[in-house]
mmCIF file of C-alpha atoms in Angstrom:
data_model
loop_
_atom_site.group_PDB
_atom_site.id
_atom_site.type_symbol
_atom_site.label_atom_id
_atom_site.label_comp_id
_atom_site.label_asym_id
_atom_site.label_seq_id
_atom_site.Cartn_x
_atom_site.Cartn_y
_atom_site.Cartn_z
ATOM 1 C CA MET A 1 111.358 100.876 61.598
ATOM 2 C CA ALA A 2 111.563 97.078 61.343
ATOM 3 C CA THR A 3 111.473 95.542 57.863
ATOM 4 C CA PRO A 4 108.996 92.786 56.979
ATOM 5 C CA ASP A 5 111.833 90.248 57.110
ATOM 6 C CA SER A 6 112.900 91.470 60.569
ATOM 7 C CA LYS A 7 109.334 91.287 61.801
ATOM 8 C CA GLN A 8 109.094 87.710 60.523
ATOM 9 C CA LEU A 9 112.308 86.753 62.319
ATOM 10 C CA ALA A 10 111.023 88.422 65.476
ATOM 11 C CA LEU A 11 107.778 86.419 65.378
ATOM 12 C CA GLN A 12 109.743 83.207 64.903
ATOM 13 C CA GLU A 13 111.800 84.005 67.998
ATOM 14 C CA LYS A 14 108.623 84.821 69.900
ATOM 15 C CA ASP A 15 107.132 81.422 68.986
ATOM 16 C CA LEU A 16 110.299 79.698 70.221
ATOM 17 C CA GLY A 17 110.100 81.750 73.401
ATOM 18 C CA ASN A 18 106.453 80.788 73.914
ATOM 19 C CA ALA A 19 107.307 77.100 73.517
ATOM 20 C CA ALA A 20 110.059 77.386 76.150
ATOM 21 C CA TYR A 21 107.749 79.415 78.430
ATOM 22 C CA LYS A 22 105.106 76.672 78.338
ATOM 23 C CA LYS A 23 107.788 74.182 79.389
ATOM 24 C CA LYS A 24 108.759 76.575 82.220
ATOM 25 C CA ASP A 25 112.216 76.899 80.673
ATOM 26 C CA PHE A 26 112.241 80.580 81.498
ATOM 27 C CA GLU A 27 115.894 81.357 80.759
ATOM 28 C CA THR A 28 115.561 79.992 77.215
ATOM 29 C CA ALA A 29 112.284 81.874 76.801
ATOM 30 C CA LEU A 30 114.013 85.117 77.847
ATOM 31 C CA GLN A 31 116.776 84.619 75.295
ATOM 32 C CA HIS A 32 114.264 84.187 72.471
ATOM 33 C CA TYR A 33 112.117 87.161 73.539
ATOM 34 C CA ARG A 34 115.194 89.395 73.768
ATOM 35 C CA THR A 35 116.348 88.231 70.331
ATOM 36 C CA ALA A 36 112.854 89.017 69.017
ATOM 37 C CA LEU A 37 113.286 92.589 70.324
ATOM 38 C CA THR A 38 116.554 93.006 68.440
ATOM 39 C CA HIS A 39 114.710 92.143 65.234
ATOM 40 C CA ASP A 40 111.703 94.347 66.017
ATOM 41 C CA PRO A 41 112.102 96.808 68.920
ATOM 42 C CA THR A 42 108.739 98.451 68.112
ATOM 43 C CA ASP A 43 106.525 95.542 69.219
ATOM 44 C CA ILE A 44 105.083 95.880 72.745
ATOM 45 C CA THR A 45 104.305 92.147 72.828
ATOM 46 C CA PHE A 46 107.937 91.136 73.297
ATOM 47 C CA HIS A 47 108.282 93.416 76.338
ATOM 48 C CA ASN A 48 105.048 91.975 77.748
ATOM 49 C CA ASN A 49 106.431 88.462 77.218
ATOM 50 C CA ILE A 50 109.693 89.300 78.997
ATOM 51 C CA ALA A 51 107.689 90.796 81.875
ATOM 52 C CA ALA A 52 105.653 87.584 82.086
ATOM 53 C CA VAL A 53 108.876 85.577 82.473
ATOM 54 C CA TYR A 54 110.128 87.879 85.242
ATOM 55 C CA PHE A 55 106.766 87.507 87.002
ATOM 56 C CA GLU A 56 107.031 83.707 86.927
ATOM 57 C CA GLN A 57 110.600 83.960 88.244
ATOM 58 C CA LYS A 58 109.290 86.156 91.082
ATOM 59 C CA GLU A 59 111.530 88.983 89.864
ATOM 60 C CA PHE A 60 108.724 91.454 90.471
ATOM 61 C CA LYS A 61 110.757 94.660 90.308
ATOM 62 C CA LYS A 62 112.260 93.611 86.976
ATOM 63 C CA CYS A 63 108.753 92.706 85.820
ATOM 64 C CA ILE A 64 107.531 96.222 86.670
ATOM 65 C CA GLU A 65 110.449 97.851 84.847
ATOM 66 C CA GLU A 66 109.778 95.744 81.746
ATOM 67 C CA CYS A 67 106.080 96.630 81.838
ATOM 68 C CA GLU A 68 107.025 100.321 81.939
ATOM 69 C CA LYS A 69 109.133 99.792 78.803
ATOM 70 C CA ALA A 70 106.211 97.953 77.224
ATOM 71 C CA VAL A 71 103.861 100.886 77.807
ATOM 72 C CA GLU A 72 106.439 103.367 76.516
ATOM 73 C CA VAL A 73 107.038 101.351 73.323
ATOM 74 C CA GLY A 74 103.306 100.769 72.950
ATOM 75 C CA ARG A 75 102.499 104.479 73.196
ATOM 76 C CA GLU A 76 105.232 105.422 70.718
ATOM 77 C CA ASN A 77 104.034 102.883 68.181
ATOM 78 C CA ARG A 78 100.284 103.222 68.726
ATOM 79 C CA ALA A 79 99.881 99.664 69.977
ATOM 80 C CA ASP A 80 96.496 98.094 70.595
ATOM 81 C CA TYR A 81 95.075 99.529 73.843
ATOM 82 C CA LYS A 82 94.427 95.955 75.041
ATOM 83 C CA LEU A 83 98.180 95.270 75.015
ATOM 84 C CA ILE A 84 98.851 98.440 77.003
ATOM 85 C CA ALA A 85 96.114 97.425 79.454
ATOM 86 C CA LYS A 86 97.796 94.017 79.766
ATOM 87 C CA ALA A 87 101.094 95.682 80.757
ATOM 88 C CA PHE A 88 99.316 97.798 83.374
ATOM 89 C CA THR A 89 97.512 94.726 84.762
ATOM 90 C CA ARG A 90 100.768 92.782 85.075
ATOM 91 C CA THR A 91 102.345 95.781 86.849
ATOM 92 C CA GLY A 92 99.415 95.793 89.274
ATOM 93 C CA ASN A 93 99.800 92.062 89.915
ATOM 94 C CA ALA A 94 103.547 92.485 90.512
ATOM 95 C CA TYR A 95 102.868 95.232 93.064
ATOM 96 C CA ARG A 96 100.299 92.978 94.744
ATOM 97 C CA ARG A 97 102.940 90.273 95.102
ATOM 98 C CA LEU A 98 105.221 92.902 96.640
ATOM 99 C CA GLU A 99 102.290 93.757 98.976
ATOM 100 C CA ASP A 100 102.254 97.347 97.750
ATOM 101 C CA TYR A 101 98.494 97.410 97.361
ATOM 102 C CA LYS A 102 98.138 101.143 96.816
ATOM 103 C CA ALA A 103 100.484 101.018 93.827
ATOM 104 C CA ALA A 104 98.644 97.921 92.586
ATOM 105 C CA LYS A 105 95.342 99.806 92.799
ATOM 106 C CA THR A 106 96.765 102.658 90.710
ATOM 107 C CA TYR A 107 97.865 100.303 87.932
ATOM 108 C CA PHE A 108 94.635 98.321 87.879
ATOM 109 C CA GLU A 109 92.802 101.632 87.468
ATOM 110 C CA LYS A 110 95.152 102.546 84.611
ATOM 111 C CA SER A 111 94.471 99.184 82.994
ATOM 112 C CA LEU A 112 90.714 99.715 83.217
ATOM 113 C CA SER A 113 91.066 103.166 81.679
ATOM 114 C CA GLU A 114 92.576 101.435 78.610
ATOM 115 C CA HIS A 115 90.317 98.383 78.481
ATOM 116 C CA ARG A 116 87.633 97.269 80.944
ATOM 117 C CA THR A 117 87.476 93.548 81.725
ATOM 118 C CA PRO A 118 85.678 91.661 84.529
ATOM 119 C CA GLU A 119 88.985 90.103 85.605
ATOM 120 C CA VAL A 120 90.698 93.443 86.238
ATOM 121 C CA LYS A 121 87.577 94.910 87.869
ATOM 122 C CA SER A 122 87.652 91.959 90.263
ATOM 123 C CA LEU A 123 91.377 92.476 90.949
ATOM 124 C CA LEU A 124 90.768 96.159 91.681
ATOM 125 C CA SER A 125 87.865 95.380 94.016
ATOM 126 C CA ASP A 126 89.895 92.770 95.901
ATOM 127 C CA THR A 127 92.872 95.152 96.176
ATOM 128 C CA GLU A 128 90.653 97.940 97.534
ATOM 129 C CA LYS A 129 89.359 95.521 100.177
ATOM 130 C CA LYS A 130 92.932 94.648 101.157
ATOM 131 C CA ILE A 131 93.839 98.340 101.453
ATOM 132 C CA LYS A 132 90.773 98.984 103.603
ATOM 133 C CA GLU A 133 91.567 96.012 105.844
ATOM 134 C CA MET A 134 95.209 97.080 106.215
ATOM 135 C CA GLU A 135 94.102 100.586 107.181
ATOM 136 C CA ARG A 136 91.644 99.107 109.687
ATOM 137 C CA LEU A 137 94.318 96.905 111.240
ATOM 138 C CA ALA A 138 96.826 99.773 111.320
ATOM 139 C CA TYR A 139 94.265 101.832 113.257
ATOM 140 C CA ILE A 140 93.887 99.246 116.027
ATOM 141 C CA ASP A 141 95.341 100.442 119.328
ATOM 142 C CA PRO A 142 93.938 98.846 122.547
ATOM 143 C CA ALA A 143 95.468 101.588 124.749
ATOM 144 C CA LYS A 144 93.671 104.332 122.819
ATOM 145 C CA ALA A 145 90.529 102.212 122.829
ATOM 146 C CA GLU A 146 90.666 102.163 126.638
ATOM 147 C CA GLU A 147 91.024 105.958 126.702
ATOM 148 C CA GLU A 148 87.986 106.363 124.461
ATOM 149 C CA LYS A 149 86.001 103.895 126.551
ATOM 150 C CA GLU A 150 86.725 105.895 129.715
ATOM 151 C CA LYS A 151 85.559 109.075 127.979
ATOM 152 C CA GLY A 152 82.409 107.249 126.895
ATOM 153 C CA ASN A 153 81.800 106.097 130.458
ATOM 154 C CA GLU A 154 82.063 109.686 131.739
ATOM 155 C CA TYR A 155 79.586 111.030 129.204
ATOM 156 C CA PHE A 156 77.250 108.103 129.917
ATOM 157 C CA LYS A 157 77.263 108.986 133.640
ATOM 158 C CA GLN A 158 76.453 112.595 132.721
ATOM 159 C CA GLY A 159 73.507 111.446 130.618
ATOM 160 C CA ASP A 160 75.083 112.679 127.371
ATOM 161 C CA TYR A 161 74.423 109.440 125.504
ATOM 162 C CA SER A 162 75.016 110.763 121.986
ATOM 163 C CA THR A 163 78.553 111.868 122.865
ATOM 164 C CA ALA A 164 79.123 108.619 124.735
ATOM 165 C CA VAL A 165 78.194 106.732 121.540
ATOM 166 C CA LYS A 166 80.851 108.663 119.599
ATOM 167 C CA HIS A 167 83.556 107.692 122.079
ATOM 168 C CA TYR A 168 82.462 104.049 122.280
ATOM 169 C CA SER A 169 82.387 103.927 118.462
ATOM 170 C CA GLU A 170 85.937 105.255 118.320
ATOM 171 C CA ALA A 171 86.970 102.700 120.948
ATOM 172 C CA ILE A 172 85.458 99.927 118.806
ATOM 173 C CA LYS A 173 87.476 101.080 115.786
ATOM 174 C CA ARG A 174 90.592 100.988 117.953
ATOM 175 C CA ASN A 175 89.806 97.545 119.386
ATOM 176 C CA PRO A 176 87.043 95.817 117.373
ATOM 177 C CA ASP A 177 87.362 92.479 119.186
ATOM 178 C CA ASP A 178 86.513 93.802 122.650
ATOM 179 C CA ALA A 179 82.989 92.513 123.352
ATOM 180 C CA LYS A 180 82.407 94.884 126.294
ATOM 181 C CA LEU A 181 82.676 97.955 124.068
ATOM 182 C CA TYR A 182 79.681 96.811 122.022
ATOM 183 C CA SER A 183 77.738 96.191 125.222
ATOM 184 C CA ASN A 184 78.529 99.716 126.413
ATOM 185 C CA ARG A 185 77.420 101.266 123.141
ATOM 186 C CA ALA A 186 74.261 99.132 123.196
ATOM 187 C CA ALA A 187 73.457 100.661 126.591
ATOM 188 C CA CYS A 188 73.669 104.126 125.000
ATOM 189 C CA TYR A 189 71.494 103.137 122.087
ATOM 190 C CA THR A 190 68.918 101.789 124.539
ATOM 191 C CA LYS A 191 68.845 105.140 126.334
ATOM 192 C CA LEU A 192 68.435 106.865 122.956
ATOM 193 C CA ALA A 193 65.624 104.428 122.020
ATOM 194 C CA ALA A 194 67.678 103.210 119.025
ATOM 195 C CA PHE A 195 66.761 99.613 119.811
ATOM 196 C CA ASP A 196 67.686 98.107 116.437
ATOM 197 C CA LEU A 197 71.226 99.471 116.735
ATOM 198 C CA GLY A 198 71.430 98.354 120.347
ATOM 199 C CA LEU A 199 70.300 94.840 119.421
ATOM 200 C CA LYS A 200 72.897 94.654 116.656
ATOM 201 C CA ASP A 201 75.650 95.609 119.117
ATOM 202 C CA CYS A 202 74.414 93.025 121.623
ATOM 203 C CA GLU A 203 74.521 90.330 118.979
ATOM 204 C CA THR A 204 78.110 91.284 118.110
ATOM 205 C CA CYS A 205 79.013 91.341 121.798
ATOM 206 C CA CYS A 206 77.568 87.860 122.403
ATOM 207 C CA ARG A 207 79.253 86.493 119.283
ATOM 208 C CA LEU A 208 82.659 87.819 120.391
ATOM 209 C CA ASP A 209 82.302 86.556 123.958
ATOM 210 C CA GLU A 210 79.565 84.015 124.665
ATOM 211 C CA THR A 211 80.475 83.990 128.369
ATOM 212 C CA PHE A 212 79.933 87.743 128.906
ATOM 213 C CA ILE A 213 76.642 87.648 130.797
ATOM 214 C CA LYS A 214 75.919 91.383 130.512
ATOM 215 C CA GLY A 215 75.686 91.042 126.744
ATOM 216 C CA TRP A 216 72.918 88.433 126.999
ATOM 217 C CA ILE A 217 71.034 90.360 129.701
ATOM 218 C CA ARG A 218 71.219 93.604 127.738
ATOM 219 C CA LYS A 219 70.032 91.751 124.632
ATOM 220 C CA GLY A 220 67.122 90.324 126.607
ATOM 221 C CA LYS A 221 66.094 93.757 127.892
ATOM 222 C CA ILE A 222 66.177 95.321 124.438
ATOM 223 C CA LEU A 223 64.092 92.473 123.003
ATOM 224 C CA GLN A 224 61.604 92.903 125.839
ATOM 225 C CA VAL A 225 61.209 96.582 124.987
ATOM 226 C CA MET A 226 60.755 95.623 121.335
ATOM 227 C CA GLN A 227 57.973 93.264 122.534
ATOM 228 C CA LYS A 228 59.845 90.204 121.323
ATOM 229 C CA SER A 229 59.339 88.260 124.538
ATOM 230 C CA SER A 230 60.044 84.795 123.133
ATOM 231 C CA GLU A 231 63.416 85.933 121.713
ATOM 232 C CA ALA A 232 64.191 87.764 124.953
ATOM 233 C CA LEU A 233 63.440 84.540 126.807
ATOM 234 C CA THR A 234 66.166 82.784 124.802
ATOM 235 C CA ALA A 235 68.664 85.550 125.655
ATOM 236 C CA TYR A 236 67.876 85.249 129.363
ATOM 237 C CA GLN A 237 68.216 81.464 129.120
ATOM 238 C CA LYS A 238 71.747 81.973 127.789
ATOM 239 C CA ALA A 239 72.514 84.316 130.668
ATOM 240 C CA LEU A 240 71.220 81.779 133.206
ATOM 241 C CA GLU A 241 73.425 79.097 131.673
ATOM 242 C CA ILE A 242 76.382 81.315 132.614
ATOM 243 C CA ASP A 243 75.061 82.220 136.087
ATOM 244 C CA PRO A 244 71.870 80.418 137.243
ATOM 245 C CA ASN A 245 71.553 82.800 140.225
ATOM 246 C CA ASN A 246 71.847 86.113 138.386
ATOM 247 C CA ALA A 247 68.980 88.267 139.679
ATOM 248 C CA GLU A 248 68.535 90.353 136.505
ATOM 249 C CA ALA A 249 68.463 87.262 134.269
ATOM 250 C CA LEU A 250 65.994 85.483 136.558
ATOM 251 C CA GLU A 251 63.704 88.506 136.720
ATOM 252 C CA GLY A 252 63.800 88.940 132.932
ATOM 253 C CA TYR A 253 63.227 85.249 132.331
ATOM 254 C CA ARG A 254 60.154 85.176 134.615
ATOM 255 C CA ALA A 255 58.708 88.330 133.073
ATOM 256 C CA CYS A 256 59.166 86.971 129.555
ATOM 257 C CA THR A 257 57.712 83.592 130.457
ATOM 258 C CA MET A 258 54.582 85.323 131.746
ATOM 259 C CA ALA A 259 54.380 87.565 128.684
ATOM 260 C CA VAL A 260 54.849 84.724 126.239
ATOM 261 C CA HIS A 261 52.293 82.449 127.858
ATOM 262 C CA ALA A 262 49.825 85.046 129.181
ATOM 263 C CA ASP A 263 47.195 84.310 126.527
ATOM 264 C CA PRO A 264 47.602 80.804 125.069
ATOM 265 C CA LYS A 265 45.135 81.489 122.233
ATOM 266 C CA GLU A 266 47.032 84.555 121.105
ATOM 267 C CA VAL A 267 50.343 82.745 121.411
ATOM 268 C CA TRP A 268 49.047 79.849 119.300
ATOM 269 C CA LYS A 269 47.508 82.178 116.701
ATOM 270 C CA LYS A 270 50.715 84.168 116.309
ATOM 271 C CA ALA A 271 52.875 81.043 116.144
ATOM 272 C CA MET A 272 50.704 79.396 113.498
ATOM 273 C CA ASN A 273 51.197 82.411 111.234
ATOM 274 C CA ASP A 274 54.915 81.633 111.192
ATOM 275 C CA PRO A 275 55.738 79.483 108.095
ATOM 276 C CA GLU A 276 58.721 77.917 109.871
ATOM 277 C CA VAL A 277 56.541 76.783 112.802
ATOM 278 C CA GLN A 278 53.964 75.405 110.354
ATOM 279 C CA GLN A 279 56.666 73.414 108.568
ATOM 280 C CA ILE A 280 57.987 71.967 111.836
ATOM 281 C CA LEU A 281 54.532 70.885 112.994
ATOM 282 C CA LYS A 282 53.847 69.229 109.631
ATOM 283 C CA ASP A 283 57.019 67.157 109.891
ATOM 284 C CA PRO A 284 55.936 63.567 110.822
ATOM 285 C CA ALA A 285 59.229 62.906 112.654
ATOM 286 C CA MET A 286 58.798 66.053 114.762
ATOM 287 C CA ARG A 287 55.203 65.107 115.595
ATOM 288 C CA VAL A 288 56.473 61.788 116.998
ATOM 289 C CA ILE A 289 59.166 63.589 118.998
ATOM 290 C CA LEU A 290 56.654 66.098 120.420
ATOM 291 C CA GLU A 291 54.366 63.264 121.422
ATOM 292 C CA GLN A 292 57.251 61.520 123.189
ATOM 293 C CA MET A 293 58.110 64.765 124.997
ATOM 294 C CA GLN A 294 54.495 65.112 126.144
ATOM 295 C CA ASN A 295 54.436 61.579 127.542
ATOM 296 C CA ASP A 296 57.957 61.692 128.939
ATOM 297 C CA PRO A 297 59.378 65.215 129.627
ATOM 298 C CA LYS A 298 62.843 63.725 130.167
ATOM 299 C CA ALA A 299 62.903 62.582 126.516
ATOM 300 C CA VAL A 300 63.650 66.158 125.451
ATOM 301 C CA GLN A 301 67.238 65.896 126.719
ATOM 302 C CA GLU A 302 67.924 63.017 124.363
ATOM 303 C CA HIS A 303 66.394 64.811 121.380
ATOM 304 C CA LEU A 304 68.360 68.009 122.088
ATOM 305 C CA LYS A 305 71.562 66.095 121.328
ATOM 306 C CA ASN A 306 70.550 66.162 117.660
ATOM 307 C CA PRO A 307 71.409 69.689 116.373
ATOM 308 C CA GLN A 308 68.649 69.717 113.725
ATOM 309 C CA VAL A 309 65.987 68.589 116.160
ATOM 310 C CA ALA A 310 67.322 70.967 118.833
ATOM 311 C CA SER A 311 66.998 73.872 116.405
ATOM 312 C CA LYS A 312 63.359 73.005 115.703
ATOM 313 C CA ILE A 313 62.547 72.539 119.390
ATOM 314 C CA GLN A 314 64.177 75.909 120.130
ATOM 315 C CA LYS A 315 61.972 77.531 117.488
ATOM 316 C CA LEU A 316 58.844 76.007 119.047
ATOM 317 C CA LEU A 317 59.976 77.192 122.476
ATOM 318 C CA GLU A 318 60.530 80.735 121.205
ATOM 319 C CA SER A 319 57.116 80.766 119.565
ATOM 320 C CA GLY A 320 55.451 79.594 122.786
ATOM 321 C CA ILE A 321 54.055 76.409 121.203
ATOM 322 C CA ILE A 322 55.816 74.194 123.761
ATOM 323 C CA GLN A 323 57.328 74.569 127.241
ATOM 324 C CA ILE A 324 59.952 72.404 128.850
ATOM 325 C CA TYR A 325 60.386 74.285 132.126
#
């Protein structure tokens, strides 16, 4: 047991160590913290301070060892649980720097069991995300993805769409950046009348590969079934940009154009219930642009060069308020 005089000497050494630490004179700081321990070996703080120096020196294994000593001394001497939590947190951070995220997770959990703080909760959450991402990346295997895709294709041909979905889903896990896999699964969802899921897969497919025409056509067909003709029209437009002569895209585009503009009164009524359309039509600058487009159809090309204006024009096209074809 340290005497009051020893404890006082230890605290003096700690203060000298802290001053050196702030100046990043880590070797001097270590000397003072170690001397502090010789005066009072029962104080967890000195072990925590030494561990902090090792962390700054990127001596992460030494840091972990010192934190273990800190916890041991802290337990033996009934140290404040916050100091024990601090040692566990530093251990977790050291393991993170060593990219051993599972060990880091364990120590952050131990820290939280001693003392819960937002900082450590955030560290734990971030570490869990890293573990999940590493597991996801480790699972990627394009060759196995191809095998699963072939199995999915076979079940699709047999009309067993639910089983085909399972195989396409496994293929996606094995190769999540392959746009065609999402298109294939979307085809299954369409057959199963799970249009929302199919649409989501089409959107992922088109985002991953904007030049994959099947993705846009499939998206258009699903939107047609969902009676979202104006949005389907946009999808078919994208497909026709890739291949202006594609028969499926042309057929879908014509059908949607007729559906969207079949009853002008209904189209106008529906569009005017859309707050975004209302806002666009109230915009004085847009009213001038629309008037120019009416007088000179070629003017639209110039206005489409402005991304903000193009976005508003696209919205009016989708709602059926205007036509430029």
